[in-house]
C-alpha positions as MATLAB code, in Angstrom:
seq = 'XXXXXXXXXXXXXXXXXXXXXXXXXXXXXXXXXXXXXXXXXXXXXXXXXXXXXXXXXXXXXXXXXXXXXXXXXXXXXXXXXXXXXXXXXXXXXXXXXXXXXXXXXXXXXXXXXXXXXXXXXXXXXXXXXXXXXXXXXXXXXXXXXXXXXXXXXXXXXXXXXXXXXXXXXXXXXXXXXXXXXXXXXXXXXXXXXXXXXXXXXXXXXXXXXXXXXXXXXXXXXXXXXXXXXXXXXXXXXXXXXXXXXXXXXXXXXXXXXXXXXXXXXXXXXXXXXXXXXXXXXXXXXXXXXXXXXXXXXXXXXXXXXXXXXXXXXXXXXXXXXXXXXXXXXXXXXXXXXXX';
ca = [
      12.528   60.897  115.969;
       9.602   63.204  115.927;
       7.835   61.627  112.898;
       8.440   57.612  114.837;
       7.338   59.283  118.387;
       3.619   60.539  116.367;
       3.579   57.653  114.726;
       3.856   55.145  117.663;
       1.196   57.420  119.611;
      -1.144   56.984  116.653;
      -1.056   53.122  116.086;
      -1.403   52.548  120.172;
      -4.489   55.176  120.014;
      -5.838   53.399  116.975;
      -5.713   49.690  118.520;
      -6.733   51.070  122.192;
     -10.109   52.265  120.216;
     -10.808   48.653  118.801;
     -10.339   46.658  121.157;
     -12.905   44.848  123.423;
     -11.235   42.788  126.060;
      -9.458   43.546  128.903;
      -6.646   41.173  128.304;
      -6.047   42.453  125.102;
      -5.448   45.943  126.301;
      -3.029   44.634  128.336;
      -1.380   43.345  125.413;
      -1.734   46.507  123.698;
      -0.240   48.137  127.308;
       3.097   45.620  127.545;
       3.662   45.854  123.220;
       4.370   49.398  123.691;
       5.202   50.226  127.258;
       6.437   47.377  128.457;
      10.209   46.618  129.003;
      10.354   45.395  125.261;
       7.753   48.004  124.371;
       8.288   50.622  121.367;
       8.390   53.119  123.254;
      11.431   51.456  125.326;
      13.644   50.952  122.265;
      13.222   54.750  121.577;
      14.466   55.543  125.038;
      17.557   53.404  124.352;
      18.269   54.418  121.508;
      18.504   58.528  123.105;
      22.485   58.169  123.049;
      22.243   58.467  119.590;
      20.430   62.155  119.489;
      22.551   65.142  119.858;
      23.168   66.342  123.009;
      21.178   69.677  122.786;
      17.902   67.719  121.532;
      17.720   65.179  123.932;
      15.702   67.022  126.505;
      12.901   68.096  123.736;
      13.333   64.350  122.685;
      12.871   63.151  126.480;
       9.803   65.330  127.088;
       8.248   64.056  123.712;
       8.536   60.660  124.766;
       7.389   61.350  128.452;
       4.081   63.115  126.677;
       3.299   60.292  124.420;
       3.636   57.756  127.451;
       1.398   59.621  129.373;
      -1.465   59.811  126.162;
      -1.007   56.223  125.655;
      -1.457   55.249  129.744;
      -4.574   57.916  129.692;
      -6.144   56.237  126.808;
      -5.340   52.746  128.226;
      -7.020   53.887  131.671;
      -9.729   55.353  130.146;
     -10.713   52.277  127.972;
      -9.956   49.898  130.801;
     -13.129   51.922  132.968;
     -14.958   51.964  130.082;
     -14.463   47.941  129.658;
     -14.583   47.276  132.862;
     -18.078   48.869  133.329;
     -19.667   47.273  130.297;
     -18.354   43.368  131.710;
     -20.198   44.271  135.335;
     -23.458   45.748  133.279;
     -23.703   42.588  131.539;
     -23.193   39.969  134.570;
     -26.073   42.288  135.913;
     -28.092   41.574  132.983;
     -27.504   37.901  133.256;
     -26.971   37.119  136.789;
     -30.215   39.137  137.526;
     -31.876   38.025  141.026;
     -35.650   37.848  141.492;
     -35.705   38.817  145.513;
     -39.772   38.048  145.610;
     -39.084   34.220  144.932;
     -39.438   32.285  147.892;
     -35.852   31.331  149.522;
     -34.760   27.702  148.828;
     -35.253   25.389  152.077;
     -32.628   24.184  153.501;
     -32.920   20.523  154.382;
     -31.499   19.397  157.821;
     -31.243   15.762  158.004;
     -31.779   14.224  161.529;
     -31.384   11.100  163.109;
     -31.810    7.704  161.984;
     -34.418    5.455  163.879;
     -30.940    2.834  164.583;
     -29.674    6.013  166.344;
     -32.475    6.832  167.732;
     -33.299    3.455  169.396;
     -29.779    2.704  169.866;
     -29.278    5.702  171.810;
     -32.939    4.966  174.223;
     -31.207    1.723  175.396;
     -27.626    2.930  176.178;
     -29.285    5.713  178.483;
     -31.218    3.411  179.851;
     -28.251    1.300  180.569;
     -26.165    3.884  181.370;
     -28.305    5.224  184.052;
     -27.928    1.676  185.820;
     -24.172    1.909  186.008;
     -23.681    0.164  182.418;
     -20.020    0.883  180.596;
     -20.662    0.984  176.911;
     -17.454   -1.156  175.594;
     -16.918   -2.271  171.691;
     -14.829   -4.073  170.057;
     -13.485   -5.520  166.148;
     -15.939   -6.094  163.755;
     -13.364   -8.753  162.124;
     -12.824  -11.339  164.592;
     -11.288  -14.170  165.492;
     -13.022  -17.731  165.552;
     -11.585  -18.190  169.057;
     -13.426  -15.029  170.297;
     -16.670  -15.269  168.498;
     -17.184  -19.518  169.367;
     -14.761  -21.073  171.360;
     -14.317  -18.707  174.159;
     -18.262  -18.786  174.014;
     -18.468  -22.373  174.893;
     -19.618  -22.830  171.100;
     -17.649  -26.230  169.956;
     -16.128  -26.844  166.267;
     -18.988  -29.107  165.616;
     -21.422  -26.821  166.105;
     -24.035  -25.670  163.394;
     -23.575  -22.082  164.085;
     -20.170  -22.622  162.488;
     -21.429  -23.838  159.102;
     -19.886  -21.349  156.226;
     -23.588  -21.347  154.904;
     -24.149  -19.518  158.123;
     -21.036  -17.690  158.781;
     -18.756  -15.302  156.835;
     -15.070  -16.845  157.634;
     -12.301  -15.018  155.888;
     -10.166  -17.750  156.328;
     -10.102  -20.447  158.683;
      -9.038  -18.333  162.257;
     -11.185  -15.153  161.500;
     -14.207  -13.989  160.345;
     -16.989  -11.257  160.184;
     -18.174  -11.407  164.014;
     -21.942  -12.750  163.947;
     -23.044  -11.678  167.420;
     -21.323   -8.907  169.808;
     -20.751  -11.165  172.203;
     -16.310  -11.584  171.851;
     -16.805   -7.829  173.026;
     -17.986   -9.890  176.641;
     -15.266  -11.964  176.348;
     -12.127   -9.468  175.598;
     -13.418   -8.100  178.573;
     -13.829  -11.110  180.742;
     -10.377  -11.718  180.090;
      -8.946   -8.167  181.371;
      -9.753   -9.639  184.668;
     -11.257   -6.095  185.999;
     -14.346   -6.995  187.955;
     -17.040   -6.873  188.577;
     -18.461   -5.536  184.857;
     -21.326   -4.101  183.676;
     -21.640   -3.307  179.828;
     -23.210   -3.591  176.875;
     -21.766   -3.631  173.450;
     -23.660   -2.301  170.739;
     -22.219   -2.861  167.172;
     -22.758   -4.221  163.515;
     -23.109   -8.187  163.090;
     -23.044  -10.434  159.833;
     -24.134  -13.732  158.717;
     -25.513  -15.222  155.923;
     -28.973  -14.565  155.659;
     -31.386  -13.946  152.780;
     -32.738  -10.266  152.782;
     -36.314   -9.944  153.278;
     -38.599   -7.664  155.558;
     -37.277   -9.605  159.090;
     -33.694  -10.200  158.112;
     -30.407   -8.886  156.990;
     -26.646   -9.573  155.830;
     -25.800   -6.941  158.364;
     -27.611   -5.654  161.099;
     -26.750   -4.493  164.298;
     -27.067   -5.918  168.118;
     -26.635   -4.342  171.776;
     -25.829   -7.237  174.195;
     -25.097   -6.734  178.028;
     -22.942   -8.475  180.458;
     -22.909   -8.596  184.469;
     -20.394  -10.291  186.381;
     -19.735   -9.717  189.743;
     -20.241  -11.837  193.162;
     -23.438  -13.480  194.372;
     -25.356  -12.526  190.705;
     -28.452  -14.817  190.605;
     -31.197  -15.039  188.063;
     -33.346  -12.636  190.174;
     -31.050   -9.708  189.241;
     -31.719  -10.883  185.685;
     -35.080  -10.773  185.637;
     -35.398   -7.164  187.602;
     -32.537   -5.485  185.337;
     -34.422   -6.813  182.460;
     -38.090   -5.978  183.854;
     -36.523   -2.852  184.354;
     -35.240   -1.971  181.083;
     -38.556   -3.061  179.512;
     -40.911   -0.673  181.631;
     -38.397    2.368  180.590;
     -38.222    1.781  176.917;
     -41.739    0.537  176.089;
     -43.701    2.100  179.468;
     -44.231    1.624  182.707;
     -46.921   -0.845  182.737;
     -44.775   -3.325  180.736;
     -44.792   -6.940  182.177;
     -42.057   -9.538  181.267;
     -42.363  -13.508  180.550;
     -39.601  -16.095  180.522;
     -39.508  -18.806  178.371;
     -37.277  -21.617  178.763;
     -34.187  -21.965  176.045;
     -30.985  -23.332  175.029;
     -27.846  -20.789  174.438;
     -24.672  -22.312  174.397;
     -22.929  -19.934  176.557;
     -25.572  -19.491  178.853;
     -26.840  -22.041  181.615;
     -30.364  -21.881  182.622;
     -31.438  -19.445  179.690;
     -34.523  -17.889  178.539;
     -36.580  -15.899  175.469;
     -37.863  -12.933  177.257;
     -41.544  -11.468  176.160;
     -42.803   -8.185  177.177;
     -46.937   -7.243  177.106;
     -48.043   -5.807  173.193;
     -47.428   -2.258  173.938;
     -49.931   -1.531  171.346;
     -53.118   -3.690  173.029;
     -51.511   -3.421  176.166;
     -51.680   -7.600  176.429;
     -55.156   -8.280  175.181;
     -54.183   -8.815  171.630;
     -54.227   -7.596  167.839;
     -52.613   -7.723  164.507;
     -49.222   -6.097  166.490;
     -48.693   -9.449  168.847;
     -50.287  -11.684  166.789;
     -53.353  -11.630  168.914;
     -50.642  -13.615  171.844;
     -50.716  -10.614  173.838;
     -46.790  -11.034  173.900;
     -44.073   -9.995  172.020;
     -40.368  -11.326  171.712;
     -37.782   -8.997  172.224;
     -34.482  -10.487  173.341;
     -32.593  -13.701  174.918;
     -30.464  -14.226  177.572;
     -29.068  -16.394  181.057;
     -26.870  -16.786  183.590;
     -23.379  -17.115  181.961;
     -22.149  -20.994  181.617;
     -19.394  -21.678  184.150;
     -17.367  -23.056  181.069;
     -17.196  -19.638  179.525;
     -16.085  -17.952  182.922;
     -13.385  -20.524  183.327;
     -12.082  -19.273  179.612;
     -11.783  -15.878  180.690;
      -9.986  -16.819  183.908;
     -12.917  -16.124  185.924;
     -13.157  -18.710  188.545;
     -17.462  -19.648  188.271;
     -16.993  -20.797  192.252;
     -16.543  -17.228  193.312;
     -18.097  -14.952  190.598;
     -21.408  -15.404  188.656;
     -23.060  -13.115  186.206;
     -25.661  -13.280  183.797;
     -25.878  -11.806  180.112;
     -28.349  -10.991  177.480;
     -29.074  -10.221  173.652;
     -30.980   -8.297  171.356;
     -31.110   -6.932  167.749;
     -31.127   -3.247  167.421;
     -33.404   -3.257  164.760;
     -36.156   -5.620  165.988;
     -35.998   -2.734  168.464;
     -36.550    0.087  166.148;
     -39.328   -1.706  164.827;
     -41.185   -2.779  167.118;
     -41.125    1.038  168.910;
     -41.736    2.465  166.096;
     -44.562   -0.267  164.244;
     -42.049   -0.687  161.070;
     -43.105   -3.727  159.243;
     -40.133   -4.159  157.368;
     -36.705   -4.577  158.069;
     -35.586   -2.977  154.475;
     -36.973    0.508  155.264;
     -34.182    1.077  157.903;
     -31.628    0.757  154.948;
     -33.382    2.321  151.723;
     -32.354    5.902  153.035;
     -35.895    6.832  151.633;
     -36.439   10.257  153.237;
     -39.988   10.572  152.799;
     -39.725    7.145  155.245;
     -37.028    8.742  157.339;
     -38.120   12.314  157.911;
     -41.126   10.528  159.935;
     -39.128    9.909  162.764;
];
């Protein structure tokens, strides 16, 4: 028992000295002192010994144990050490090199403008309201005093999905659905993400975005348009700002108009910004048809209201002198961070 006890120490001594790898000193650790281990088939077979030599038996085994776990503690420091000293040597930091920047992105000039106008808005008692951008025919024509007839409703300019619903191609169902809750008077706007079926190129879009604004209450004339909308222009482009009306035709708007505000880069007296007109377009609108109140369930004898249109990003570029459309969507940040 003697002779298997030394030579059990010896062979677990020998492989603890060659090895190189934590794991397989664990190996090394469960092969001989594990529940399987060598040294656990010696301790079972103890009923075989005599009586008076178990004890000197016992207290061999118990001393070659120990050896072994000293030798397997000592080698695991000793490995243990070497593995950090070498992710020193190869994970090595150089503190003097400059830190790396962290890069904060920040708003997009959408948001930016987008965010102008509803605080604008806002502050005169304007509910920002939206709605589906998949919408139904009903919503997005009819209800808007837009007949089946009508060229708007050519697939070549529309996206139908089938023949009751399409991609929305103004924001104005948003006006409607909330005509038709019958909770007056309203004030809103709805901002949100359009479609039709235009070529890209630097003034127009597949998708774009537009913020139009609805009033409907008693006794709303065309003066209230043209002060809410002189209004708005003087905040967002400055105070000086004049406004023109031009005479148009909108189907769900009866008399309607093209509104023009003074170049706020020549300040009216003309250059490469206005065309040399002095006057820039920015948005359309008019007192709401009676047809399209009587849709809702508004009755036109007792409430009026007017409405009006624009596109977000003729906004965005005209504040901010961006001469084409495509920039807003190339997420160039060298464009971008200028903003």
């Amino acid at each position: 028992m003697k002779e298997k006890l030394e030579k059990i120490r010896q062979e677990a001594l020998a492989k603890i000295a060659e090895t190189n790898a934590l794991d397989k000193l664990n190996d090394i650790r469960v092969s001989y002192l594990g529940k399987k281990g060598e040294l656990t088939e010696v301790l079972k077979g103890m009923k075989d010994v005599a009586a008076e030599e178990r004890p000197k038996v016992g207290q061999l085994v118990n001393d070659t144990r120990n050896i072994i776990e000293e030798k397997l503690e000592e080698m695991k420091s000793k490995l243990a050490a070497a593995a950090r000293e070498k992710q020193l040597r190869e994970e090595v930091i150089d503190v003097t090199l400059p830190a790396k920047k962290n890069n904060v992105g920040h708003r997009h000039p959408n948001s930016i403008a987008l965010e102008e106008v509803q605080r604008i808005f806002v502050g005169m008692g304007y509910e920002v309201v939206e709605g589906p951008e998949v919408e139904y025919d009903y919503y997005n024509f009819e209800a808007l005093n837009i007949p089946a007839n009508h060229p708007a409703k050519d697939e070549q300019d529309t996206f139908y999905i089938n023949d009751k619903m399409l991609l929305r191609s103004q924001t104005s169902p948003v006006q409607v659905r909330e005509m038709e809750k019958g909770k007056l008077p309203i004030r809103m706007i709805a901002p949100g993400r359009v479609f039709r079926a235009d070529e890209v190129d630097a003034t127009h879009s597949p998708s774009f975005h537009q913020i139009e604004g609805l009033v409907i209450d008693k006794n709303i004339t065309f003066s209230d348009l043209k002060g809410t909308l002189a209004q708005f222009a003087q905040e967002l482009f400055g105070e000086n700002t004049k406004v023109k009306f031009r005479p148009h035709h909108f189907p769900f708007t009866e008399p309607s108009a093209e509104v023009d505000v003074t170049c706020f880069k020549c300040g009216g007296k003309g250059c490469r910004m206005c065309k040399g007109s002095g006057w820039i377009e920015i948005l359309g609108c008019g007192m709401v048809h009676p047809n399209v109140l009587r849709m809702s369930g508004i009755d036109p004898e007792e409430y009026s209201g007017f409405a009006f249109g624009m596109g977000l990003e003729r906004i965005a570029l005209l504040k901010y002198e961006i001469d084409d459309m495509r920039l807003l969507y190339e997420n160039d940040t060298r464009f971008l961070k200028q903003f």
